[in-house]
Short mmCIF file of C-alpha atoms in Angstrom, two decimals:
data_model
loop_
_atom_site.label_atom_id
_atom_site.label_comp_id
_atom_site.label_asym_id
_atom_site.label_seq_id
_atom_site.Cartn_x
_atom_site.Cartn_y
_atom_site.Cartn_z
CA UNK A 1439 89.06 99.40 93.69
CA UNK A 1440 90.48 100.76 96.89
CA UNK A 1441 93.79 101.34 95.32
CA UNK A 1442 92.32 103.39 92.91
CA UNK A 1443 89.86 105.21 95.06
CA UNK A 1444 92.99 106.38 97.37
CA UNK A 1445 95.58 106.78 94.87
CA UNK A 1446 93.59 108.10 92.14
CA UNK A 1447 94.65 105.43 89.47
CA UNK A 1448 95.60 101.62 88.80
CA UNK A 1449 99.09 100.76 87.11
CA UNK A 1450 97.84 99.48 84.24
CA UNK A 1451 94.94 102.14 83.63
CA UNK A 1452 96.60 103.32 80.77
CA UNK A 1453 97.02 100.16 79.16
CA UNK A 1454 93.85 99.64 76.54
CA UNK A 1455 91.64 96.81 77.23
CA UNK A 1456 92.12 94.95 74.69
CA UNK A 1457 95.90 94.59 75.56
CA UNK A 1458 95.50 91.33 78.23
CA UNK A 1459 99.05 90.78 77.80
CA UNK A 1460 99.90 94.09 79.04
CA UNK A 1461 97.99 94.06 82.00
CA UNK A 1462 98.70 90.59 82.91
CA UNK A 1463 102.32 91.90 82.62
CA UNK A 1464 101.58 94.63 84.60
CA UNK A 1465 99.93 92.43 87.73
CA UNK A 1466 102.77 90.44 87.40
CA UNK A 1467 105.00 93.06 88.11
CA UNK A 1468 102.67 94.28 91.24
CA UNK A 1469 103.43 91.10 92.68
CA UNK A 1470 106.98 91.88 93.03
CA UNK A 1471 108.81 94.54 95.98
CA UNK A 1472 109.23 97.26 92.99
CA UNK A 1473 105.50 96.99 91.88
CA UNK A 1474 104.12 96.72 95.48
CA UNK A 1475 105.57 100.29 96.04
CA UNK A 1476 104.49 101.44 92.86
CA UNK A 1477 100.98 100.10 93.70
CA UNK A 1478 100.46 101.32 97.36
CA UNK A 1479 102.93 104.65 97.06
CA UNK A 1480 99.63 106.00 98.65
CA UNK A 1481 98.07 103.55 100.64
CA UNK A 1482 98.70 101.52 103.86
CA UNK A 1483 101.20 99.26 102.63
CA UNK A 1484 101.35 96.61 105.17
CA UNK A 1485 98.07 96.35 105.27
CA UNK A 1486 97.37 96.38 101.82
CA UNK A 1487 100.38 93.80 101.37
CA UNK A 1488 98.68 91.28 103.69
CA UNK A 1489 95.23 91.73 101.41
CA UNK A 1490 97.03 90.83 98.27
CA UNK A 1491 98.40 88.08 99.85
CA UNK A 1492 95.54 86.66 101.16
CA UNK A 1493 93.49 87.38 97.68
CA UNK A 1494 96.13 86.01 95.83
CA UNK A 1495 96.10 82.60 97.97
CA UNK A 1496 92.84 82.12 96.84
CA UNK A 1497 91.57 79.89 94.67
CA UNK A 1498 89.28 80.71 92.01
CA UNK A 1499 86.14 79.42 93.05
CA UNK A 1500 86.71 80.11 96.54
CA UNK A 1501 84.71 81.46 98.80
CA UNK A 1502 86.35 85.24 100.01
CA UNK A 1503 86.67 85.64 103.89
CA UNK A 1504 85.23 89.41 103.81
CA UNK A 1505 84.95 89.68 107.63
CA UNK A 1506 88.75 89.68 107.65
CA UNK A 1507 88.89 91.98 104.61
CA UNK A 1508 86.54 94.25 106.43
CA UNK A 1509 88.71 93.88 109.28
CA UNK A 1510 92.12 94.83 107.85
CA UNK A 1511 90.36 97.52 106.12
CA UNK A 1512 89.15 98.70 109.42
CA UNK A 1513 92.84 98.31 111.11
CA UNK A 1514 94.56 99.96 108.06
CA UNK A 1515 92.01 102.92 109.05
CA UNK A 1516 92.77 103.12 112.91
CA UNK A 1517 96.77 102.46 112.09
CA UNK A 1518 96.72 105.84 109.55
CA UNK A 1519 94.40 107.81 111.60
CA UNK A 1520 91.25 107.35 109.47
CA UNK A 1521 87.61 107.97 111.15
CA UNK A 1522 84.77 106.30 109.73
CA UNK A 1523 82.90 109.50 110.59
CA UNK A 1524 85.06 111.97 108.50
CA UNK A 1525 83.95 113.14 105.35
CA UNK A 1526 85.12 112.17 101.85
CA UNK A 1527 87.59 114.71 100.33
CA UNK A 1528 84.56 115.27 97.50
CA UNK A 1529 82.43 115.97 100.52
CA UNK A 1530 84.04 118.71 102.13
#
């Protein structure tokens, strides 16, 4: 959802919804260096690198540690100059 909300779209937005081949494809493809640049082109990368590697160490009925999401959300903020008190873009 972040991705989206900073960059405006996801990879495989285009892709209908009904196509779960496509978009598994597609996440696939994230995974590697090529689709990691495509996916964060404009978002903290190494931040947002280290978040899909922890969610993607998960397991799927584990428990997500969202203090340390919150937290490298928080340090991708402070490491591109992001205040929590600034307003949206919509809001100005």
């Amino acid at each position: 959802m972040m991705v989206e909300l900073l960059s405006g779209f996801l990879p495989w937005s285009d892709f209908h919804h009904d196509s779960i081949t496509e978009v598994r494809a597609m996440k696939e493809h994230i995974r590697t260096n090529e689709g990691v640049n495509l996916m964060f082109q404009f978002c903290p990368k190494v931040e947002f690198r280290r978040l899909l590697k922890y969610l993607d160490g998960l397991k799927f009925n584990s428990q997500p540690d969202y203090t340390f999401i919150a937290e490298l959300i928080q340090l991708a903020m402070k490491n591109n100059g992001v205040k929590m008190d600034e307003p949206f873009d919509w809001e100005e």
